[in-house]
mmCIF file with all atom_site columns, C-alpha atoms in Angstrom:
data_model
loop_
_atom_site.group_PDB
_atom_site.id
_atom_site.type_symbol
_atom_site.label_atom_id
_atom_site.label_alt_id
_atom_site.label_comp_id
_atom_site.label_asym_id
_atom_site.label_entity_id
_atom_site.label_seq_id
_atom_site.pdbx_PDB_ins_code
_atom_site.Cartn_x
_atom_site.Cartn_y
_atom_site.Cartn_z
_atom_site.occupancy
_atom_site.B_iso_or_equiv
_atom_site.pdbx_formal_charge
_atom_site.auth_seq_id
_atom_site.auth_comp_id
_atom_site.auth_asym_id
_atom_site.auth_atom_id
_atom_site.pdbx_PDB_model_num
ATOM 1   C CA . UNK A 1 1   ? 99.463  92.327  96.768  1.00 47.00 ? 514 UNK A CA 1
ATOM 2   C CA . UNK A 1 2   ? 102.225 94.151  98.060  1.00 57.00 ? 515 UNK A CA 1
ATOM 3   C CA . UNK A 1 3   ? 102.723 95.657  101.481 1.00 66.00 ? 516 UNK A CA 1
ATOM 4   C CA . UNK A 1 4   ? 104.234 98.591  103.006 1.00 86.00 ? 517 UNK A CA 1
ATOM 5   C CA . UNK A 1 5   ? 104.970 99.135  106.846 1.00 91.00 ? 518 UNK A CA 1
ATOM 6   C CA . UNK A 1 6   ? 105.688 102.478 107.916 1.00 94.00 ? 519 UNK A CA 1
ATOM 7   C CA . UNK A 1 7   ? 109.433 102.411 108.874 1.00 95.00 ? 520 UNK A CA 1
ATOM 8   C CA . UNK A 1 8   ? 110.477 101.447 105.269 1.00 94.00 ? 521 UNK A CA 1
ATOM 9   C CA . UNK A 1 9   ? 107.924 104.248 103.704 1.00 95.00 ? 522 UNK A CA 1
ATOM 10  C CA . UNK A 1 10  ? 109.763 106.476 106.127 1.00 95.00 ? 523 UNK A CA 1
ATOM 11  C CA . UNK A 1 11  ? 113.090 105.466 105.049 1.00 95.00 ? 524 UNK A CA 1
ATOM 12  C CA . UNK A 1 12  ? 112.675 105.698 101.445 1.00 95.00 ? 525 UNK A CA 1
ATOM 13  C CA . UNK A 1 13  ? 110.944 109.012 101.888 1.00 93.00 ? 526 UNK A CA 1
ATOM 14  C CA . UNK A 1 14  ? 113.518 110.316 103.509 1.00 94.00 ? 527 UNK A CA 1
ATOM 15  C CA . UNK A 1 15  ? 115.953 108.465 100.546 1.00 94.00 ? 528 UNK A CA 1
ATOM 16  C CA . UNK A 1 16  ? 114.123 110.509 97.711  1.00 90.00 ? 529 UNK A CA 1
ATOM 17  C CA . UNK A 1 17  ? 113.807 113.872 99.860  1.00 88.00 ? 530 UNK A CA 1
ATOM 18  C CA . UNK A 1 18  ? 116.675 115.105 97.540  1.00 84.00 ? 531 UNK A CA 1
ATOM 19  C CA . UNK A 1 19  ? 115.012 113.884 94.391  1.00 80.00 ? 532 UNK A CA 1
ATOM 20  C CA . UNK A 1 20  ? 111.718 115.942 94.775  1.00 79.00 ? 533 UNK A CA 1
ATOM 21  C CA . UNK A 1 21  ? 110.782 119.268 93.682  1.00 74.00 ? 534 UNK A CA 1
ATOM 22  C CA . UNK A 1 22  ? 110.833 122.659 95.146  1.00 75.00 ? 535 UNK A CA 1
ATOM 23  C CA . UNK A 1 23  ? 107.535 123.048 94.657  1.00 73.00 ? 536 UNK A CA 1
ATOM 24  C CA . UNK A 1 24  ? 106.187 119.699 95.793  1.00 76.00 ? 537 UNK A CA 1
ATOM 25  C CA . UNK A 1 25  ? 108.598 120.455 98.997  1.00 76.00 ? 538 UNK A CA 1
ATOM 26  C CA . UNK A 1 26  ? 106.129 123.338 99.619  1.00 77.00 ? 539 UNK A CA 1
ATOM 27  C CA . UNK A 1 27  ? 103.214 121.022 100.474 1.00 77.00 ? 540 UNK A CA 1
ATOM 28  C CA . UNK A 1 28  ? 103.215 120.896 103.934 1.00 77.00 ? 541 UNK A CA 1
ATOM 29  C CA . UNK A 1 29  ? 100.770 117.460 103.945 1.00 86.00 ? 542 UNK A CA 1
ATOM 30  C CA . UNK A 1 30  ? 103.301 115.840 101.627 1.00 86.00 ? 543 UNK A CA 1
ATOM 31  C CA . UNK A 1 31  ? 104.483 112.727 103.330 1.00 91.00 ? 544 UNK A CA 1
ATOM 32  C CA . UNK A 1 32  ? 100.999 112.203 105.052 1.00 92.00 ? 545 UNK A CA 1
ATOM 33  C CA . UNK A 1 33  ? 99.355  112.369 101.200 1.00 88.00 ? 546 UNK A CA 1
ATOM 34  C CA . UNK A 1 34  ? 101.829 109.755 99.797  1.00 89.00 ? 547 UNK A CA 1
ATOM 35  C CA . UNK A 1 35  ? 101.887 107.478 102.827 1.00 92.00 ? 548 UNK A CA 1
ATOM 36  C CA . UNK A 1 36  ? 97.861  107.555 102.014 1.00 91.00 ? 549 UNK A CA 1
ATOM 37  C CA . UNK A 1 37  ? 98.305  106.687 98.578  1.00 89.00 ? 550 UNK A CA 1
ATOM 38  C CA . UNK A 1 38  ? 100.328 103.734 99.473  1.00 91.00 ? 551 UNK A CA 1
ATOM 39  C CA . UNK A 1 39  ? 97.091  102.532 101.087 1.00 89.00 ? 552 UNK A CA 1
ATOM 40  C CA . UNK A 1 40  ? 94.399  103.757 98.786  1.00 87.00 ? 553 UNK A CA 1
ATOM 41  C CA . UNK A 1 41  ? 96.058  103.104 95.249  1.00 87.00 ? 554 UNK A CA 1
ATOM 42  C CA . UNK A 1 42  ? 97.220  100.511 93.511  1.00 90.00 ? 555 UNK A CA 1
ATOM 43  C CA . UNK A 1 43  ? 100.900 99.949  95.189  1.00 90.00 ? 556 UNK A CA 1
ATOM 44  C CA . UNK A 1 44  ? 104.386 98.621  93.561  1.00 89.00 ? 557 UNK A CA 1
ATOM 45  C CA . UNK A 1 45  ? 107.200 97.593  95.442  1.00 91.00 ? 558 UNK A CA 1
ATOM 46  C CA . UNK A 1 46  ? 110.352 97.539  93.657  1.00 91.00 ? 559 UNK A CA 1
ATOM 47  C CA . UNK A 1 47  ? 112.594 94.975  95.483  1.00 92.00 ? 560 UNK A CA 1
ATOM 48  C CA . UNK A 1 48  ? 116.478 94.884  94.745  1.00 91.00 ? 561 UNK A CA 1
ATOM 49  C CA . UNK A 1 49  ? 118.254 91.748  95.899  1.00 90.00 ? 562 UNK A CA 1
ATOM 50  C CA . UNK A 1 50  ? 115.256 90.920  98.793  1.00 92.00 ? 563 UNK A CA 1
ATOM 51  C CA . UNK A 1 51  ? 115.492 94.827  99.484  1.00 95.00 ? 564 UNK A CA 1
ATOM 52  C CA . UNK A 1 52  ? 112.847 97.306  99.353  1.00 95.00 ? 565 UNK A CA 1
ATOM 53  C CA . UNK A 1 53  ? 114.630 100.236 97.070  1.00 95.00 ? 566 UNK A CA 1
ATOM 54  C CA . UNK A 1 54  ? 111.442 101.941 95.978  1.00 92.00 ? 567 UNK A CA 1
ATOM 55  C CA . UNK A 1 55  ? 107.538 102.412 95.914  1.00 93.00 ? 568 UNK A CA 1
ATOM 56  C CA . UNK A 1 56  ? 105.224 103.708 93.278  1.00 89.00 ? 569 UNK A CA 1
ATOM 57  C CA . UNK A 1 57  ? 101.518 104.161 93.047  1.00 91.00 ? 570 UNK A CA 1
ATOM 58  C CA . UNK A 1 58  ? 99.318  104.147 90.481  1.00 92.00 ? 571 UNK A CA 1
ATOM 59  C CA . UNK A 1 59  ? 95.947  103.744 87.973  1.00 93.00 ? 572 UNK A CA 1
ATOM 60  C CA . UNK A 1 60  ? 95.237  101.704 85.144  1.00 95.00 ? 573 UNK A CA 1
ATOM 61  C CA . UNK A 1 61  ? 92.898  102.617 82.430  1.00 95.00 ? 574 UNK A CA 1
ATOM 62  C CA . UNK A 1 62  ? 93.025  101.672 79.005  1.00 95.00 ? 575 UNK A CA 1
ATOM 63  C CA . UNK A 1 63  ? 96.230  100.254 78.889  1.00 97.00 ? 576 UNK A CA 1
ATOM 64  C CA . UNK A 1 64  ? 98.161  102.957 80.023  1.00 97.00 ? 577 UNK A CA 1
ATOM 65  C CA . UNK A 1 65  ? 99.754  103.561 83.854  1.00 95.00 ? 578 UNK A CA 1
ATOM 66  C CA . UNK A 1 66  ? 99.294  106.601 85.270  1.00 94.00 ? 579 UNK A CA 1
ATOM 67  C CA . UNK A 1 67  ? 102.043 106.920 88.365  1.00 89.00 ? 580 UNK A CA 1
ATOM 68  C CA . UNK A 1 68  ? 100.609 109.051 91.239  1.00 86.00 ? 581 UNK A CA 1
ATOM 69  C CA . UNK A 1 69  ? 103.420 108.858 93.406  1.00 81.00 ? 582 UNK A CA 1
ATOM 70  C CA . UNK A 1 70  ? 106.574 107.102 92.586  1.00 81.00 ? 583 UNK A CA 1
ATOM 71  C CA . UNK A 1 71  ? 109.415 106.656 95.363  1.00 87.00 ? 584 UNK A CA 1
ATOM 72  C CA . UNK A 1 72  ? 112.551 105.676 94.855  1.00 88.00 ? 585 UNK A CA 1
ATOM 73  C CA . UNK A 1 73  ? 114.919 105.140 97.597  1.00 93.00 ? 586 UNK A CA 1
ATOM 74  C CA . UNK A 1 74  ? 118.479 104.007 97.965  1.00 95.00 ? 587 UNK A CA 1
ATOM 75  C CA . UNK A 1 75  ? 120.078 100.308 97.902  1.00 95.00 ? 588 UNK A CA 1
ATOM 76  C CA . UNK A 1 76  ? 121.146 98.915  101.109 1.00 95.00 ? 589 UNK A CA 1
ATOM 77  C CA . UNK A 1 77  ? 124.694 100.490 99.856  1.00 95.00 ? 590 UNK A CA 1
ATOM 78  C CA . UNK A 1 78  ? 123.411 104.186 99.767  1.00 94.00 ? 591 UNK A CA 1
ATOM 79  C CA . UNK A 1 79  ? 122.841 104.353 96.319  1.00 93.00 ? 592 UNK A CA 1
ATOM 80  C CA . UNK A 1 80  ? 120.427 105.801 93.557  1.00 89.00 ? 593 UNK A CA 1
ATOM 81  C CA . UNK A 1 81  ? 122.190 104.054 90.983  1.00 89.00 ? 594 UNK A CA 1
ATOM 82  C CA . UNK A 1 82  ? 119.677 100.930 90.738  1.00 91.00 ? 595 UNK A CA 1
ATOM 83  C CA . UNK A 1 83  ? 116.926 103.167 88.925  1.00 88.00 ? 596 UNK A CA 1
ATOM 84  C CA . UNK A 1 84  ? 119.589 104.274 86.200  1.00 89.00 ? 597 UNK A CA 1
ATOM 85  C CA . UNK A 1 85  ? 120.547 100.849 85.159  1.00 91.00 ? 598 UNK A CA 1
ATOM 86  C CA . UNK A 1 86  ? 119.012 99.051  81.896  1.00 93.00 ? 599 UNK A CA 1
ATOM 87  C CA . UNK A 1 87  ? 118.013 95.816  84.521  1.00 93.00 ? 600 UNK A CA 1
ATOM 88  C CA . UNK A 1 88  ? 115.533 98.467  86.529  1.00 91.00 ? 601 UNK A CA 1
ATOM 89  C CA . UNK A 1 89  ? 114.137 99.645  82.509  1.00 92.00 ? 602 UNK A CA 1
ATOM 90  C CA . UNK A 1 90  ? 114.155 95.774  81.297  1.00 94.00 ? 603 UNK A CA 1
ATOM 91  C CA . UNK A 1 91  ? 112.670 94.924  84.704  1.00 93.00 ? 604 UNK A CA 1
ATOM 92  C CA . UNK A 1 92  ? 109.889 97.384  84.790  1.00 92.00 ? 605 UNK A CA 1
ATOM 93  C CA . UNK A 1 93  ? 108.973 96.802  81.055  1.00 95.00 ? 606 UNK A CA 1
ATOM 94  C CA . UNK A 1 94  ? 108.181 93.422  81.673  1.00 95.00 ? 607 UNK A CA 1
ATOM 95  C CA . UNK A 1 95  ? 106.168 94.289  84.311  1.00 93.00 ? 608 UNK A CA 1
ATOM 96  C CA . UNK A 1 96  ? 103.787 96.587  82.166  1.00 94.00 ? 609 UNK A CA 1
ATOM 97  C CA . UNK A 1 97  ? 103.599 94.309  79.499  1.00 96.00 ? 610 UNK A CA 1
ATOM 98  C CA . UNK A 1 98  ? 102.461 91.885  82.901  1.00 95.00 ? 611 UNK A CA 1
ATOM 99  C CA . UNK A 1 99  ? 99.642  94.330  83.294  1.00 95.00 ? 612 UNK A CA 1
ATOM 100 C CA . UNK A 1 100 ? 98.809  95.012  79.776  1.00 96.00 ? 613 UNK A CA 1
ATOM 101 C CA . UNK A 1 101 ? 100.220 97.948  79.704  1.00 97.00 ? 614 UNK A CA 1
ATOM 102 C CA . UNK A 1 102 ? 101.594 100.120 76.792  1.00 97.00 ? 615 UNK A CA 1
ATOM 103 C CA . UNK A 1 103 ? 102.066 103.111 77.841  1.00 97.00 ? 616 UNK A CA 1
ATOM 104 C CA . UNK A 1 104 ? 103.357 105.067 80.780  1.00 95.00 ? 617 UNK A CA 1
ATOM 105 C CA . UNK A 1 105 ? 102.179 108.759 82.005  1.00 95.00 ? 618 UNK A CA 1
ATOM 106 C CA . UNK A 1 106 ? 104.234 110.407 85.175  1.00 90.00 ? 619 UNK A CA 1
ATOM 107 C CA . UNK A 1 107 ? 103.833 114.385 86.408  1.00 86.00 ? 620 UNK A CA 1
ATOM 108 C CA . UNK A 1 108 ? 106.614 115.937 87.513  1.00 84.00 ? 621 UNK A CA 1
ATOM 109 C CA . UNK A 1 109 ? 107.488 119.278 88.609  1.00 81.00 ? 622 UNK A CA 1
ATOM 110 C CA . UNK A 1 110 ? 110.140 120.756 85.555  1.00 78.00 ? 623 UNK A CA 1
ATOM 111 C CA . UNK A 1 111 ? 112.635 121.775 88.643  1.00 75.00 ? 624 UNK A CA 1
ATOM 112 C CA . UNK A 1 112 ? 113.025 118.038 90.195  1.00 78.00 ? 625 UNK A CA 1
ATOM 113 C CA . UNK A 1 113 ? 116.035 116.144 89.849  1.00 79.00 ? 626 UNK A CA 1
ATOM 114 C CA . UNK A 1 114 ? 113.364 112.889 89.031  1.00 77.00 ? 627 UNK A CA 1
ATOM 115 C CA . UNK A 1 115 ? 112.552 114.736 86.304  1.00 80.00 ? 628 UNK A CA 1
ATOM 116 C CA . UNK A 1 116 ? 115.731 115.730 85.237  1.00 82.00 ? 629 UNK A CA 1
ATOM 117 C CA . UNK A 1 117 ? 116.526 111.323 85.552  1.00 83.00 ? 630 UNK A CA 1
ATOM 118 C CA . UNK A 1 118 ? 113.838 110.609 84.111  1.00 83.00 ? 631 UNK A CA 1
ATOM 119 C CA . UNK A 1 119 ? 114.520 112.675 80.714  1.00 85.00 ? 632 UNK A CA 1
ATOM 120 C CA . UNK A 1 120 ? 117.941 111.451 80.865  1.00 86.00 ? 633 UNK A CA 1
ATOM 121 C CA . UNK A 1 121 ? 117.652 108.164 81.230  1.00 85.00 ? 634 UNK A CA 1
ATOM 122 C CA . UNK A 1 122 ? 114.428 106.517 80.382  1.00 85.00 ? 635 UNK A CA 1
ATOM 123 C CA . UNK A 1 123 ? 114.846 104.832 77.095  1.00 88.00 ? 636 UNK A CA 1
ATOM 124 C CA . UNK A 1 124 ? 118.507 106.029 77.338  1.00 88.00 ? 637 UNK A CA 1
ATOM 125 C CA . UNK A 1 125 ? 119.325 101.979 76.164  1.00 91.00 ? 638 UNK A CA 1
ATOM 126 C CA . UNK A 1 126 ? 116.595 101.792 73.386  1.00 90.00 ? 639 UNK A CA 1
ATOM 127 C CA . UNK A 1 127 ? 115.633 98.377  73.825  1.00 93.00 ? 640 UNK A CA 1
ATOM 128 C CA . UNK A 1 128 ? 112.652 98.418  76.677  1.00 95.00 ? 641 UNK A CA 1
ATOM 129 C CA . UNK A 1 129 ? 111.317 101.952 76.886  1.00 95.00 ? 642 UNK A CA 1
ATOM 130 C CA . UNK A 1 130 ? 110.818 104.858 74.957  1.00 94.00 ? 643 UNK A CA 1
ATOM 131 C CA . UNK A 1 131 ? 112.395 108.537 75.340  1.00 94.00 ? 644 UNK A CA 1
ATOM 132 C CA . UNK A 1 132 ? 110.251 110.443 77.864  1.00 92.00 ? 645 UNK A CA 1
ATOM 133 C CA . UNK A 1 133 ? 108.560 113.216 75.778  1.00 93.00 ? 646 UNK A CA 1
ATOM 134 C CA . UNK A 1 134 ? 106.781 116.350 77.765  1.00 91.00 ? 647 UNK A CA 1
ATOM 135 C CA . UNK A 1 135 ? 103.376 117.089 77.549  1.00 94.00 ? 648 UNK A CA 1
ATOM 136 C CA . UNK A 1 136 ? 100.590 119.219 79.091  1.00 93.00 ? 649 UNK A CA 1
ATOM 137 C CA . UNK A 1 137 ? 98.581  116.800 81.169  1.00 93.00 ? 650 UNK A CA 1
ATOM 138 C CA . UNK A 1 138 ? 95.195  118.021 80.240  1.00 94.00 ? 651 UNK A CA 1
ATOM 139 C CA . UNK A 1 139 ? 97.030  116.811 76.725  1.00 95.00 ? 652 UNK A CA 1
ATOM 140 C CA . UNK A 1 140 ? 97.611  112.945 78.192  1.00 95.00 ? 653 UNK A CA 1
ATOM 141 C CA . UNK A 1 141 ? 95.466  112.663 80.580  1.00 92.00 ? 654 UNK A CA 1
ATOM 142 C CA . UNK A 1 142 ? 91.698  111.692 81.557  1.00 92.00 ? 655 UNK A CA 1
ATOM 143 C CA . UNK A 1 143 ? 90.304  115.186 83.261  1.00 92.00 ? 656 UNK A CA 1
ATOM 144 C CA . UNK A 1 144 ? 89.197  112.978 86.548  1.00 92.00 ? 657 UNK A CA 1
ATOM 145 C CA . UNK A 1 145 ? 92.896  112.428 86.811  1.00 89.00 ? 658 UNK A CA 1
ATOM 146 C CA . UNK A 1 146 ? 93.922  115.650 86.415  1.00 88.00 ? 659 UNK A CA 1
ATOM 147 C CA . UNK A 1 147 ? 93.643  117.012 89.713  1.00 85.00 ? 660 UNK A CA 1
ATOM 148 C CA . UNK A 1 148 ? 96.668  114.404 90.748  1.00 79.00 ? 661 UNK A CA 1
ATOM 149 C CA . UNK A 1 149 ? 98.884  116.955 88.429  1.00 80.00 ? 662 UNK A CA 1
ATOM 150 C CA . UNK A 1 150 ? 98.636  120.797 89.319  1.00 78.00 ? 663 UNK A CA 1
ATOM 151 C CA . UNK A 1 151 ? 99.514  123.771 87.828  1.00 78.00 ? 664 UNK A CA 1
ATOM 152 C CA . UNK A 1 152 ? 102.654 124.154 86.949  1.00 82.00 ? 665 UNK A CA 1
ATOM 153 C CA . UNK A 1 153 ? 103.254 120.246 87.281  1.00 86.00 ? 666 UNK A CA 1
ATOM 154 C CA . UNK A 1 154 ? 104.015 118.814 83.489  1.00 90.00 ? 667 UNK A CA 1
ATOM 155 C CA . UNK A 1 155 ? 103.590 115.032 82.087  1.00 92.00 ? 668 UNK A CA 1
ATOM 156 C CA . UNK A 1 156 ? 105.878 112.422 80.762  1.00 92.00 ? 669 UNK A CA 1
ATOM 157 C CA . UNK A 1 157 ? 104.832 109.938 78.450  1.00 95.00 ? 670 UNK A CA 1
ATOM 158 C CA . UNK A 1 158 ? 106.990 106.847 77.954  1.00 95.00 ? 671 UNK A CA 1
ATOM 159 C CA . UNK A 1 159 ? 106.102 103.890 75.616  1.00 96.00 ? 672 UNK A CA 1
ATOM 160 C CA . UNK A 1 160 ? 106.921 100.349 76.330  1.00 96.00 ? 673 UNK A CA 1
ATOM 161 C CA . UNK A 1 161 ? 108.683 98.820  73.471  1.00 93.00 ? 674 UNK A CA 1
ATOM 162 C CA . UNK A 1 162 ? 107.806 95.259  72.068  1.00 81.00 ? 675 UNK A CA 1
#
């Protein structure tokens, strides 16, 4: 099980500040509500060369991963660039085939720059994951889970290849 101490979860929040949405920005209870996710959800830790670079919480159910709140932060260089490269998609495709898991379901506010990266990008080398495609969540999603995706939040969907 992976930990988090509050320093790093500080540091990458303030790493992926840029990243979020206008409209999550608005939440005022924002960094409290993620910092509780990272102790009341399942928690990831993506490590780059012994180096914490990102978090990301999230369910199971049914073979699919729903991320609550992913988190990615910078290398020890300053950089983004780890999350664009086809290591971080062959990396985290192994993973959820690790867990059994097929498919991938994010929200994400249209206006973010992660979603911007994520339609760019994800699948963009064809061999690990699929092209992000947009949906309604109450399209993709179980209804108890919908609540982690308001109005006028969207979903991606992203299949893990074979």
């Amino acid at each position: 099980e992976d930990h988090l101490d509050k320093k790093i979860f500080d540091r990458l929040y303030d790493e992926a500040y840029s990243k979020i949405s206008f409209n999550r920005k608005k939440d005022l209870n924002l960094k409290q509500e993620l910092w509780t996710n990272t102790k009341t959800k399942t928690l990831c830790v993506y490590y780059l060369d012994d180096y914490i670079v990102g978090i990301g919480t999230y369910i199971i159910r049914n073979n699919i991963m729903y991320f609550i709140t992913p988190t990615w932060g910078k290398t020890k260089e300053g950089s983004h660039s780890w999350w664009y490269t086809e290591e971080y998609q062959e990396a985290l495709s192994k993973f959820m085939k690790e867990l059994g898991v097929t498919t991938i379901i994010a929200g994400h506010n249209i206006d973010s720059p992660a979603a911007k990266a994520i339609t760019k990008h994800f699948g963009y080398y064809g061999k690990h994951l699929s092209k992000a495609t947009l949906h309604n969540p109450s399209d993709v999603m179980p209804i108890d889970l919908l609540k982690l995706y308001p109005e006028p939040m969207k979903a991606f969907k992203v299949e893990i290849k074979a």
